[in-house]
Coordinates of N, CA and C in Angstrom, one line a residue:
L2 N -1.6 -5.1 -12.4 CA -0.8 -5.7 -10.9 C 0.6 -5.2 -11.0
A3 N 0.9 -5.1 -9.6 CA 2.3 -4.8 -9.5 C 2.8 -6.0 -8.3
I4 N 4.1 -5.5 -8.4 CA 5.2 -6.6 -7.5 C 5.5 -6.0 -6.0
I5 N 5.4 -6.7 -5.5 CA 6.3 -6.8 -3.9 C 7.5 -7.9 -3.8
S6 N 8.5 -6.7 -3.6 CA 9.8 -7.3 -3.7 C 10.4 -7.0 -2.5
K7 N 11.5 -7.9 -1.9 CA 12.2 -7.2 -0.8 C 13.2 -6.4 -1.4
M8 N 13.6 -6.5 -2.3 CA 14.8 -5.9 -3.1 C 14.2 -4.6 -3.1
A9 N 13.1 -4.1 -3.2 CA 12.5 -2.9 -3.2 C 12.4 -2.2 -1.8
E10 N 12.8 -2.8 -0.7 CA 12.6 -2.3 0.4 C 14.1 -1.7 0.7
P11 N 14.0 -0.3 1.6 CA 15.5 0.5 2.1 C 16.4 -0.5 2.9
F12 N 15.6 -1.0 4.0 CA 16.4 -2.0 4.8 C 16.1 -3.7 4.8
Q13 N 17.0 -4.2 4.6 CA 17.2 -5.9 4.2 C 17.0 -6.4 5.8
I14 N 16.1 -7.2 6.2 CA 16.1 -7.7 7.3 C 17.0 -9.3 7.6
S15 N 17.2 -9.7 6.5 CA 17.6 -11.1 6.5 C 19.2 -10.9 7.1
D16 N 19.9 -12.0 7.6 CA 21.4 -11.9 7.7 C 22.3 -11.5 6.6
A17 N 21.8 -11.9 5.7 CA 22.6 -11.6 4.2 C 21.7 -11.0 3.2
P18 N 22.5 -10.1 2.4 CA 21.6 -9.5 1.5 C 21.7 -10.7 0.0
A19 N 20.4 -10.6 -0.5 CA 20.0 -11.3 -1.4 C 20.7 -11.1 -2.9
T20 N 21.4 -12.4 -3.2 CA 22.2 -12.0 -4.6 C 21.3 -12.3 -5.7
I21 N 21.1 -11.4 -6.8 CA 20.8 -11.7 -7.9 C 21.5 -11.4 -9.0
D22 N 21.3 -11.7 -10.1 CA 22.3 -11.5 -11.3 C 21.3 -10.6 -12.1
N23 N 22.0 -10.1 -13.0 CA 21.5 -8.7 -14.3 C 20.1 -9.5 -14.8
T24 N 20.2 -11.1 -15.1 CA 19.1 -11.5 -15.4 C 17.6 -11.2 -14.5
D25 N 18.0 -11.9 -13.4 CA 17.0 -11.6 -12.1 C 16.5 -9.9 -11.8
K26 N 17.8 -8.9 -12.3 CA 17.1 -7.1 -12.0 C 16.2 -7.0 -13.2
A27 N 16.6 -7.7 -14.6 CA 15.7 -7.5 -15.7 C 14.3 -7.6 -15.7
L28 N 14.2 -8.9 -15.1 CA 13.2 -9.5 -14.8 C 12.3 -8.9 -13.7
L29 N 12.8 -8.4 -12.5 CA 12.1 -7.7 -11.8 C 11.4 -6.4 -12.2
Y30 N 12.4 -5.6 -12.7 CA 12.2 -4.4 -13.4 C 11.0 -4.7 -14.5
A31 N 11.2 -5.7 -15.4 CA 9.7 -5.7 -16.0 C 8.5 -6.2 -15.5
L32 N 8.7 -6.9 -14.7 CA 7.4 -7.5 -13.8 C 7.0 -6.3 -12.9
D33 N 7.9 -5.3 -12.3 CA 7.3 -4.0 -11.5 C 6.7 -2.9 -12.6
C34 N 6.9 -3.2 -14.2 CA 6.2 -2.3 -14.8 C 5.3 -2.7 -15.2
N35 N 5.0 -4.1 -15.7 CA 3.7 -4.7 -15.8 C 3.5 -5.7 -15.6
S36 N 3.2 -6.6 -14.5 CA 3.7 -7.5 -13.9 C 2.0 -8.7 -14.9
R37 N 1.3 -7.9 -15.6 CA 0.1 -8.7 -16.0 C 0.5 -9.2 -17.7
R38 N 1.6 -9.2 -18.0 CA 2.0 -9.4 -19.6 C 2.4 -11.0 -19.4
S39 N 2.6 -11.8 -20.4 CA 3.0 -13.0 -20.6 C 4.2 -13.0 -20.6
N40 N 4.3 -14.7 -19.9 CA 5.7 -14.8 -19.9 C 6.8 -14.6 -21.2
S41 N 6.3 -14.7 -22.1 CA 6.5 -14.6 -23.5 C 7.1 -13.4 -23.7
E42 N 6.1 -12.2 -23.8 CA 6.2 -10.8 -23.9 C 7.6 -10.4 -23.2
I43 N 7.5 -10.7 -21.7 CA 8.8 -10.5 -20.7 C 9.9 -11.0 -21.6
A44 N 9.9 -12.6 -21.9 CA 11.0 -13.3 -22.4 C 11.6 -12.2 -24.0
K45 N 10.9 -12.0 -24.1 CA 11.0 -11.0 -25.2 C 11.7 -9.5 -25.1
E46 N 11.4 -9.2 -24.2 CA 11.8 -7.8 -23.6 C 13.5 -7.7 -23.0
I47 N 13.4 -8.8 -22.0 CA 14.8 -9.1 -21.5 C 15.5 -10.3 -22.3
R48 N 15.2 -10.4 -23.3 CA 16.0 -11.3 -24.2 C 16.6 -12.7 -23.6
V49 N 15.7 -13.5 -23.1 CA 15.9 -15.0 -22.9 C 14.6 -15.5 -23.2
K50 N 14.9 -17.1 -23.0 CA 13.9 -18.0 -23.4 C 12.7 -18.1 -22.4
K51 N 11.6 -18.1 -23.1 CA 10.1 -18.2 -21.9 C 10.1 -19.0 -21.2
N52 N 10.4 -20.0 -21.0 CA 10.8 -20.9 -20.4 C 11.8 -20.8 -18.4
L53 N 13.0 -19.7 -19.1 CA 13.6 -19.2 -18.3 C 12.9 -18.1 -17.4
V54 N 11.9 -17.3 -17.7 CA 11.2 -16.3 -17.2 C 10.6 -17.2 -15.9
S55 N 9.7 -18.0 -16.6 CA 8.8 -19.2 -15.9 C 10.0 -19.6 -14.6
Y56 N 11.2 -20.0 -14.8 CA 12.1 -20.4 -13.8 C 12.6 -19.5 -13.0
R57 N 12.6 -18.4 -13.3 CA 13.4 -17.2 -12.9 C 12.6 -17.2 -11.8
I58 N 11.1 -16.8 -12.6 CA 10.1 -16.3 -11.3 C 9.9 -17.3 -10.0
K59 N 9.5 -18.3 -10.4 CA 9.6 -19.2 -9.5 C 10.6 -19.4 -8.5
K60 N 12.0 -19.1 -8.9 CA 13.2 -19.0 -7.9 C 13.3 -17.7 -7.1
L61 N 12.5 -17.0 -7.5 CA 12.5 -15.5 -6.6 C 11.5 -15.4 -6.0
I62 N 10.1 -16.3 -6.4 CA 9.2 -16.4 -5.1 C 9.9 -17.5 -4.1
D63 N 10.6 -18.5 -4.4 CA 11.4 -19.6 -3.3 C 11.9 -18.7 -2.4
A64 N 12.7 -17.9 -3.0 CA 13.7 -17.2 -2.5 C 13.2 -16.0 -1.5
E65 N 12.0 -16.0 -1.4 CA 11.1 -14.9 -1.3 C 12.1 -13.4 -1.1
I66 N 12.5 -13.3 -2.7 CA 12.6 -12.0 -3.3 C 11.6 -11.1 -3.7
I67 N 10.6 -12.2 -4.1 CA 9.2 -11.9 -4.8 C 8.6 -12.4 -3.7
L68 N 7.7 -11.3 -2.8 CA 6.8 -11.6 -1.4 C 5.1 -11.6 -2.1
G69 N 4.9 -11.4 -3.6 CA 3.4 -11.5 -4.1 C 3.1 -10.3 -4.8
F70 N 2.1 -10.5 -5.4 CA 1.8 -9.3 -6.4 C 0.0 -8.6 -5.7
Y71 N 0.4 -7.7 -6.1 CA -1.3 -6.7 -5.8 C -1.6 -6.3 -7.1
S72 N -2.9 -5.7 -6.9 CA -3.3 -5.1 -7.8 C -3.5 -3.6 -7.5
V73 N -2.9 -2.6 -8.5 CA -3.3 -1.1 -8.6 C -4.5 -0.8 -9.5
V74 N -5.2 -0.1 -8.6 CA -6.8 0.3 -8.8 C -6.7 1.5 -9.4
D75 N -7.4 1.7 -10.1 CA -7.7 3.2 -10.8 C -9.4 3.6 -10.2
T76 N -9.0 4.1 -9.1 CA -10.5 4.8 -7.9 C -11.2 5.4 -8.8
P77 N -10.7 6.4 -9.4 CA -11.6 7.6 -9.7 C -12.8 6.8 -11.2
S78 N -11.9 5.8 -11.8 CA -12.5 5.0 -13.1 C -13.6 4.2 -12.3
L79 N -13.7 4.0 -10.7 CA -14.7 3.2 -10.6 C -16.0 4.1 -9.7
G80 N -15.3 5.5 -9.9 CA -16.3 6.7 -9.0 C -16.1 6.7 -7.7
F81 N -14.7 6.5 -7.2 CA -14.5 6.9 -6.0 C -13.2 7.7 -6.0
E82 N -13.5 9.0 -4.7 CA -12.3 9.6 -4.5 C -11.5 8.9 -3.6
G83 N -10.3 9.0 -3.6 CA -9.3 8.5 -2.2 C -9.0 9.6 -1.3
Y84 N -9.0 9.2 0.2 CA -8.3 10.1 1.3 C -7.4 9.2 1.8
R85 N -6.3 9.9 2.2 CA -5.4 9.4 3.1 C -5.4 10.2 4.3
V86 N -5.6 9.8 5.6 CA -5.8 10.2 6.8 C -4.6 9.6 7.9
Y87 N -3.7 10.6 8.5 CA -2.9 10.6 9.2 C -3.2 10.9 10.7
L88 N -3.1 10.2 11.5 CA -3.1 10.3 12.9 C -2.2 9.9 13.7
R89 N -2.1 11.5 14.9 CA -1.4 11.0 16.2 C -2.1 10.9 17.4
W90 N -1.9 10.1 18.3 CA -2.4 9.5 19.3 C -2.0 10.8 20.8
Q91 N -3.3 11.0 21.5 CA -2.9 11.0 22.8 C -4.0 10.7 24.0
Y92 N -3.2 10.3 25.1 CA -4.2 10.0 26.0 C -5.0 8.6 25.6
I93 N -4.3 7.8 25.2 CA -4.8 6.5 24.8 C -4.4 5.1 25.0
S94 N -5.3 4.5 25.6 CA -4.7 3.0 26.4 C -4.8 1.9 24.7
P95 N -4.1 1.1 25.4 CA -4.0 -0.1 23.8 C -5.3 -0.7 23.8
E96 N -6.3 -0.5 25.0 CA -7.6 -1.0 24.6 C -8.5 0.0 23.7
K97 N -8.3 1.1 24.0 CA -8.9 2.2 23.3 C -8.1 2.5 21.6
E98 N -7.1 2.2 21.5 CA -6.1 2.1 20.4 C -6.7 1.1 19.5
K99 N -7.1 -0.2 20.3 CA -7.6 -1.4 19.5 C -9.0 -0.8 18.8
E100 N -9.6 -0.2 19.9 CA -11.0 -0.1 19.3 C -11.4 0.8 18.3
I101 N -10.4 1.6 18.5 CA -10.3 3.1 17.0 C -9.8 2.3 16.0
M102 N -8.9 1.5 16.0 CA -8.3 0.6 14.7 C -9.5 -0.2 13.9
N103 N -10.4 -0.7 14.9 CA -11.6 -1.6 14.8 C -12.5 -0.5 14.1
F104 N -13.0 0.3 14.5 CA -13.6 1.1 13.7 C -13.3 1.4 12.1
F105 N -12.0 1.7 12.2 CA -11.5 2.1 10.6 C -11.6 0.7 9.8
V106 N -11.3 -0.7 10.3 CA -11.3 -1.5 9.6 C -12.7 -2.1 9.5
T107 N -13.7 -1.9 10.5 CA -15.1 -2.4 10.0 C -15.7 -1.2 9.0
A108 N -15.4 -0.3 9.0 CA -16.1 1.1 8.0 C -16.4 0.8 6.7
K109 N -17.1 0.9 6.1 CA -17.4 0.2 4.8 C -16.6 1.1 3.8
S110 N -15.8 2.2 3.8 CA -15.3 3.1 3.0 C -13.8 2.8 3.2
T111 N -13.3 2.0 4.2 CA -12.0 1.8 4.7 C -11.4 0.7 3.3
W112 N -10.3 1.2 2.8 CA -9.3 0.3 2.1 C -8.3 -0.5 2.9
W113 N -7.4 0.7 3.4 CA -6.4 0.0 4.1 C -6.5 0.9 5.3
V114 N -6.0 0.1 6.2 CA -5.2 0.8 7.6 C -4.4 0.1 8.4
G115 N -3.4 1.0 9.2 CA -2.2 0.5 9.6 C -1.5 1.5 10.3
S116 N -1.1 0.7 11.5 CA -0.1 1.4 12.5 C 1.1 1.7 11.7
I117 N 1.3 2.9 12.4 CA 2.8 3.2 11.7 C 3.6 4.0 12.9
E118 N 4.9 4.2 12.6 CA 6.2 4.9 13.3 C 6.5 6.0 12.8
G119 N 6.8 7.2 14.0 CA 7.2 8.2 13.0 C 6.3 9.5 13.7
E120 N 5.9 10.1 13.0 CA 5.2 11.5 13.2 C 3.8 11.2 13.6
W121 N 3.5 10.1 12.7 CA 1.9 9.6 12.5 C 1.8 8.0 13.6
D122 N 0.6 8.0 14.4 CA 0.7 6.4 14.9 C -0.1 5.7 13.8
A123 N -1.0 6.2 13.0 CA -2.0 5.8 12.4 C -2.3 6.1 10.9
G124 N -2.5 5.1 9.9 CA -2.7 5.5 8.8 C -3.8 5.0 8.3
V125 N -5.2 5.9 7.6 CA -6.1 5.1 7.0 C -6.3 5.4 5.3
L126 N -6.7 4.7 4.6 CA -6.9 5.0 3.5 C -8.3 4.8 3.1
L127 N -9.2 5.7 2.5 CA -10.5 5.6 2.4 C -10.9 5.9 1.0
W128 N -11.7 5.3 0.6 CA -12.4 5.2 -0.6 C -13.8 5.8 -0.6
V129 N -14.3 6.9 -1.2 CA -15.7 7.1 -0.9 C -16.4 7.8 -2.3
K130 N -17.5 7.9 -2.2 CA -18.3 8.6 -3.4 C -18.0 9.8 -3.8
N131 N -17.7 10.9 -3.0 CA -17.8 12.0 -2.6 C -17.2 12.6 -1.4
A132 N -17.0 14.0 -1.2 CA -16.5 14.5 -0.2 C -17.5 14.8 1.0
Y133 N -18.8 14.8 0.6 CA -20.1 14.5 1.8 C -19.8 13.4 2.1
K134 N -19.7 12.1 1.4 CA -19.5 10.9 2.4 C -18.0 10.8 3.0
F135 N -17.3 11.5 2.8 CA -16.0 11.6 3.3 C -16.2 12.5 4.7
R136 N -17.2 13.6 4.6 CA -17.6 14.2 5.7 C -18.4 13.4 6.8
E137 N -19.3 12.7 6.3 CA -20.1 11.8 7.4 C -18.8 11.0 8.1
F138 N -18.2 10.1 7.7 CA -17.3 9.4 8.0 C -16.6 10.3 8.9
W139 N -16.1 11.3 8.8 CA -15.1 12.1 9.5 C -15.7 12.6 10.9
L140 N -16.9 13.1 10.6 CA -18.0 13.7 11.7 C -18.1 12.6 12.9
E141 N -18.3 11.3 12.2 CA -18.4 10.1 13.2 C -17.6 10.0 13.8
L142 N -16.2 9.7 13.0 CA -15.0 9.4 13.9 C -14.6 10.7 15.1
M143 N -14.7 11.7 14.8 CA -14.5 13.0 15.7 C -15.5 12.7 16.7
E144 N -16.9 12.4 16.4 CA -17.9 12.3 17.8 C -17.2 11.8 18.7
K145 N -16.6 10.3 18.2 CA -16.9 9.2 19.2 C -15.0 9.3 19.6
Y146 N -14.0 9.9 18.9 CA -12.9 9.7 19.1 C -11.8 11.1 19.4
Q147 N -12.4 12.0 19.1 CA -11.5 13.3 19.0 C -10.8 13.4 20.3
K148 N -11.3 13.0 21.7 CA -10.3 13.4 22.6 C -9.1 12.3 22.6
Y149 N -9.0 11.6 21.7 CA -8.1 10.7 21.4 C -7.1 11.0 20.3
I150 N -7.0 12.0 19.3 CA -6.4 12.4 18.6 C -5.8 13.8 18.8
M151 N -4.6 13.5 18.7 CA -3.6 14.8 19.3 C -3.6 15.9 17.9
K152 N -3.5 15.5 16.7 CA -3.2 15.9 15.4 C -3.3 15.1 14.5
Y153 N -4.0 15.4 13.2 CA -4.3 14.7 11.8 C -4.1 15.4 10.8
L154 N -3.7 14.6 9.8 CA -3.6 15.2 8.6 C -4.4 14.2 7.5
V155 N -5.4 15.2 6.6 CA -6.0 14.5 5.7 C -5.2 14.7 4.1
C156 N -5.0 13.8 3.4 CA -4.8 14.1 2.3 C -5.8 13.7 1.1
V157 N -6.1 14.4 0.2 CA -6.9 13.9 -0.7 C -6.1 13.6 -2.2
Y158 N -6.7 12.4 -2.5 CA -5.7 11.9 -3.7 C -6.5 12.5 -5.1
T159 N -5.7 13.0 -5.7 CA -6.4 13.4 -7.1 C -5.9 12.6 -8.2
K160 N -4.6 12.5 -8.1 CA -4.1 11.6 -9.5 C -2.6 11.0 -8.3
V161 N -2.8 9.3 -8.7 CA -1.5 8.9 -8.2 C -0.6 8.3 -9.5
Y162 N 0.4 8.7 -8.9 CA 1.8 8.2 -10.1 C 2.4 6.7 -9.3
D163 N 2.7 6.2 -10.4 CA 3.4 4.8 -10.0 C 4.8 4.8 -10.6
F164 N 5.9 5.1 -9.6 CA 7.4 4.9 -10.3 C 8.1 3.7 -9.7
N165 N 8.6 3.1 -11.0 CA 9.1 1.8 -11.0 C 10.5 2.2 -10.2
Y166 N 10.8 0.6 -9.7 CA 11.9 0.9 -9.1 C 13.3 0.6 -10.0
A167 N 14.4 0.6 -9.6 CA 15.4 0.7 -10.5 C 16.6 -0.8 -9.7
F168 N 15.8 -1.6 -10.3 CA 16.6 -2.9 -9.7 C 17.9 -3.1 -10.1

């Protein structure tokens, strides 16, 4: 499991930045490294009492500094290959964009899909059993929606490295 924290975001949206002390920073770092450990293990690492770890975690959640926790999945160990696809639209109406995004959302191999800003308009993360399954998905996408895609980038995940934040 990994931690989702506002402190890790490059831009703060609230009126005032969150204030945390060194204990909170150490706790966030420990959780970011491995949030599956017990409070006792974390307390020992950051040299505080176990009940203080529980209290501080609750305080950080209530203050919306910790927004939630998520799983980091090793897809190759499950027999899947990961593909990330970035797309730039052309000649597209809001209705057609919604249709294409729905195509991704309802696809069996989609793990994540989102609208993004910048060079790309959409991003999709797919898990498939092999390159042939990705090709099937890709050909179906192109058959239906190629005229709405100006450009694309396909990235194949061979190994993913997780870097921890320096709180």
